Amino acid sequence: MISEPPARPPLDAARATRATLLPGVRVEVVAEAPSTNALVAERAQAGAEEGLVVVAEHQTAGRGRLDRTWETPARSALTFSLLLRPTVPLATWPWLPLLAGYAVDKALKAAGFEASVKWPNDVLLDDRKVAGVLVERVETPAGPAAVVGVGLNVGMTAEELPVPEATSLAVAGGVDLPDRTDLLLGLLASLWESYTAWQEGGELAAGRLAESYAAACATIGRPVRVQLPADRTLCGTATGIDASGRLLVEHDGETTAVSAGDVVHVRADV
Ligand code: BT5
């Protein structure tokens, strides 16, 4: 028997879009969009300024990394994208997805959840994926911009989870389910705070982010299997994150720095 999905109140758009929320951040709520990342990328190309946030109550063609999909029923999740125009060197932009995952993790911890990050940019609850981050670089007339997309499963029921490795705040339980508008504002505040500290704080702030990220990262210290481009696999133990945000994997007496790949946390007891 398939149970009825619970009643799902809409976001309080008036509260979310209040201009004084955070200096520099402007929130727009739309009922439906194929992908908020695609929408914000278009707006960036048309000249939108840093700080634009578009939230979709229902994302119908959500994107993951490497052409994968991100699936969430209407009003069961938070799906939004934030436009950034970082002025730090492009070589440091690979930190953006890590920064975003860390900021989501921090906001969830503030709401009472025992979250952790999985390198590079998943957020986990009970070792299952509750949020994903997709950062895309977009060329615009005003220079390169970054679109930071976040998908967080909030009220999805167990039947609605698209893959067995997924969870939602409701399924994980343990804490009263937060109001989605409060959660959105908490996530944006956390993202904006981490971003401005990193963007304005030079090497000291970069070092601090690296330390905080490593402390929140459940991947470090774990046996891992990393799926690399071109169908290669690397098995070893994750030992840390280097200054460029790469995952360090120790295997066969040597250490490899991985910049892109999918990580499986391998259970030590199997
Ligand atoms: C991600 O990709 O995790 C990035 C997801 C980013 C989604 C946001 S929503 C707002 C913005 N607009 C967009 O169009 N995208 C961003 P990746 O690591 O490639 O993971 C994708 C994989 O996660 C899929 O292949 C599924 O296996 C799984 N998946 C799909 N939907 C999921 C969900 N709701 N919860 C957990 N896992 C999911």
CSV table of C-alpha atoms in Angstrom, one decimal, residues 9-156:
chain,number,residue,atom,x,y,z
A,9,PRO,CA,2.9,24.0,3.0
A,10,PRO,CA,4.5,26.4,0.5
A,11,LEU,CA,7.5,28.6,1.4
A,12,ASP,CA,6.7,31.9,2.9
A,13,ALA,CA,7.9,33.8,-0.2
A,14,ALA,CA,7.3,37.2,1.4
A,15,ARG,CA,9.5,36.4,4.3
A,16,ALA,CA,12.1,34.7,2.1
A,17,THR,CA,12.4,37.6,-0.3
A,18,ARG,CA,12.5,40.4,2.3
A,19,ALA,CA,15.3,42.6,1.1
A,20,THR,CA,16.9,43.3,4.4
A,21,LEU,CA,17.5,39.6,5.1
A,22,LEU,CA,21.2,39.7,4.4
A,23,PRO,CA,23.1,42.5,2.8
A,24,GLY,CA,23.8,41.6,-0.8
A,25,VAL,CA,21.4,38.6,-1.0
A,26,ARG,CA,18.2,38.8,-3.1
A,27,VAL,CA,15.8,35.8,-3.0
A,28,GLU,CA,13.2,35.0,-5.7
A,29,VAL,CA,10.8,32.1,-5.2
A,30,VAL,CA,9.4,30.4,-8.3
A,31,ALA,CA,6.7,27.8,-8.4
A,32,GLU,CA,8.4,25.6,-10.9
A,33,ALA,CA,11.7,25.5,-12.9
A,34,PRO,CA,13.5,22.8,-14.9
A,35,SER,CA,16.7,23.6,-13.0
A,36,THR,CA,17.5,26.6,-10.8
A,37,ASN,CA,21.2,26.3,-11.8
A,38,ALA,CA,20.2,26.7,-15.4
A,39,LEU,CA,18.0,29.6,-14.6
A,40,VAL,CA,20.6,31.5,-12.5
A,41,ALA,CA,23.2,30.8,-15.2
A,42,GLU,CA,21.0,32.5,-17.7
A,43,ARG,CA,20.4,35.4,-15.4
A,44,ALA,CA,24.2,35.7,-14.8
A,45,GLN,CA,24.8,35.9,-18.6
A,46,ALA,CA,22.1,38.6,-18.7
A,47,GLY,CA,24.0,40.6,-16.1
A,48,ALA,CA,22.6,39.7,-12.7
A,49,GLU,CA,24.7,40.7,-9.8
A,50,GLU,CA,26.3,38.5,-7.1
A,51,GLY,CA,23.8,37.5,-4.4
A,52,LEU,CA,20.9,36.5,-6.6
A,53,VAL,CA,19.1,33.4,-5.2
A,54,VAL,CA,16.4,31.6,-7.1
A,55,VAL,CA,14.4,28.9,-5.2
A,56,ALA,CA,12.1,26.5,-7.0
A,57,GLU,CA,9.2,24.9,-5.1
A,58,HIS,CA,9.3,22.2,-7.7
A,59,GLN,CA,12.4,21.4,-9.8
A,60,THR,CA,11.4,19.3,-12.8
A,61,ALA,CA,14.8,18.6,-14.4
A,62,GLY,CA,17.2,19.1,-11.5
A,63,ARG,CA,20.8,18.4,-12.4
A,64,GLY,CA,23.6,16.6,-10.6
A,65,ARG,CA,27.2,16.4,-11.5
A,66,LEU,CA,28.3,14.6,-14.7
A,67,ASP,CA,24.8,14.9,-16.4
A,68,ARG,CA,23.2,13.0,-13.5
A,69,THR,CA,19.7,14.0,-12.3
A,70,TRP,CA,18.4,15.4,-9.0
A,71,GLU,CA,14.9,14.4,-8.1
A,72,THR,CA,12.6,15.9,-5.5
A,73,PRO,CA,8.8,16.1,-5.4
A,74,ALA,CA,7.2,19.6,-5.1
A,75,ARG,CA,7.6,21.3,-1.8
A,76,SER,CA,9.4,18.3,-0.2
A,77,ALA,CA,12.8,19.8,-0.5
A,78,LEU,CA,14.8,23.0,-0.8
A,79,THR,CA,16.2,23.4,-4.3
A,80,PHE,CA,17.9,26.7,-5.0
A,81,SER,CA,20.9,28.4,-6.7
A,82,LEU,CA,23.0,31.3,-5.6
A,83,LEU,CA,25.0,33.5,-8.0
A,84,LEU,CA,28.5,34.4,-6.9
A,85,ARG,CA,31.1,36.5,-8.7
A,86,PRO,CA,34.2,35.7,-6.7
A,87,THR,CA,37.2,38.0,-7.1
A,88,VAL,CA,39.7,35.5,-5.7
A,89,PRO,CA,42.0,33.7,-8.2
A,90,LEU,CA,40.3,31.1,-10.4
A,91,ALA,CA,42.8,28.5,-9.1
A,92,THR,CA,41.0,28.7,-5.7
A,93,TRP,CA,37.5,28.2,-7.1
A,94,PRO,CA,37.6,24.4,-6.6
A,95,TRP,CA,37.0,25.2,-2.9
A,96,LEU,CA,33.6,26.6,-3.7
A,97,PRO,CA,31.7,23.2,-3.8
A,98,LEU,CA,33.5,22.2,-0.6
A,99,LEU,CA,32.7,25.5,1.0
A,100,ALA,CA,29.0,25.1,0.0
A,101,GLY,CA,28.8,21.6,1.4
A,102,TYR,CA,30.4,22.7,4.6
A,103,ALA,CA,28.0,25.7,5.0
A,104,VAL,CA,25.0,23.3,4.5
A,105,ASP,CA,26.4,20.9,7.1
A,106,LYS,CA,26.9,23.8,9.5
A,107,ALA,CA,23.3,25.1,9.1
A,108,LEU,CA,21.9,21.5,9.6
A,109,LYS,CA,24.0,21.1,12.8
A,110,ALA,CA,22.6,24.5,14.0
A,111,ALA,CA,19.1,23.0,13.4
A,112,GLY,CA,20.0,20.0,15.6
A,113,PHE,CA,20.9,17.4,13.0
A,114,GLU,CA,24.1,15.3,13.3
A,115,ALA,CA,25.2,16.0,9.7
A,116,SER,CA,28.6,15.5,8.1
A,117,VAL,CA,30.1,16.2,4.7
A,118,LYS,CA,31.4,13.6,2.3
A,119,TRP,CA,34.1,14.7,0.0
A,120,PRO,CA,33.7,16.6,-2.2
A,121,ASN,CA,30.2,18.1,-1.7
A,122,ASP,CA,27.6,15.7,-0.3
A,123,VAL,CA,26.0,16.2,3.0
A,124,LEU,CA,25.1,13.1,5.0
A,125,LEU,CA,22.8,12.1,7.8
A,126,ASP,CA,23.2,8.6,9.1
A,127,ASP,CA,25.7,8.0,6.4
A,128,ARG,CA,23.1,8.7,3.7
A,129,LYS,CA,22.9,11.6,1.3
A,130,VAL,CA,20.5,14.3,2.5
A,131,ALA,CA,21.9,17.2,0.3
A,132,GLY,CA,23.9,17.6,-2.8
A,133,VAL,CA,25.8,20.6,-4.2
A,134,LEU,CA,26.4,21.5,-7.8
A,135,VAL,CA,28.8,24.4,-8.6
A,136,GLU,CA,29.0,25.4,-12.2
A,137,ARG,CA,31.3,28.1,-13.7
A,138,VAL,CA,29.6,30.3,-16.2
A,139,GLU,CA,31.2,32.7,-18.6
A,140,THR,CA,29.4,36.1,-18.6
A,141,PRO,CA,30.1,39.5,-20.2
A,142,ALA,CA,31.2,40.7,-16.7
A,143,GLY,CA,33.7,37.8,-16.3
A,144,PRO,CA,33.4,34.3,-15.0
A,145,ALA,CA,30.7,33.6,-12.4
A,146,ALA,CA,29.9,30.6,-10.1
A,147,VAL,CA,26.4,29.2,-9.8
A,148,VAL,CA,26.1,27.3,-6.5
A,149,GLY,CA,23.2,24.9,-6.5
A,150,VAL,CA,21.9,23.2,-3.4
A,151,GLY,CA,19.4,20.4,-3.1
A,152,LEU,CA,18.3,19.4,0.4
A,153,ASN,CA,15.7,16.7,1.1
A,154,VAL,CA,13.4,18.0,3.8
A,155,GLY,CA,10.0,16.3,4.0
A,156,MET,CA,10.4,13.5,1.5
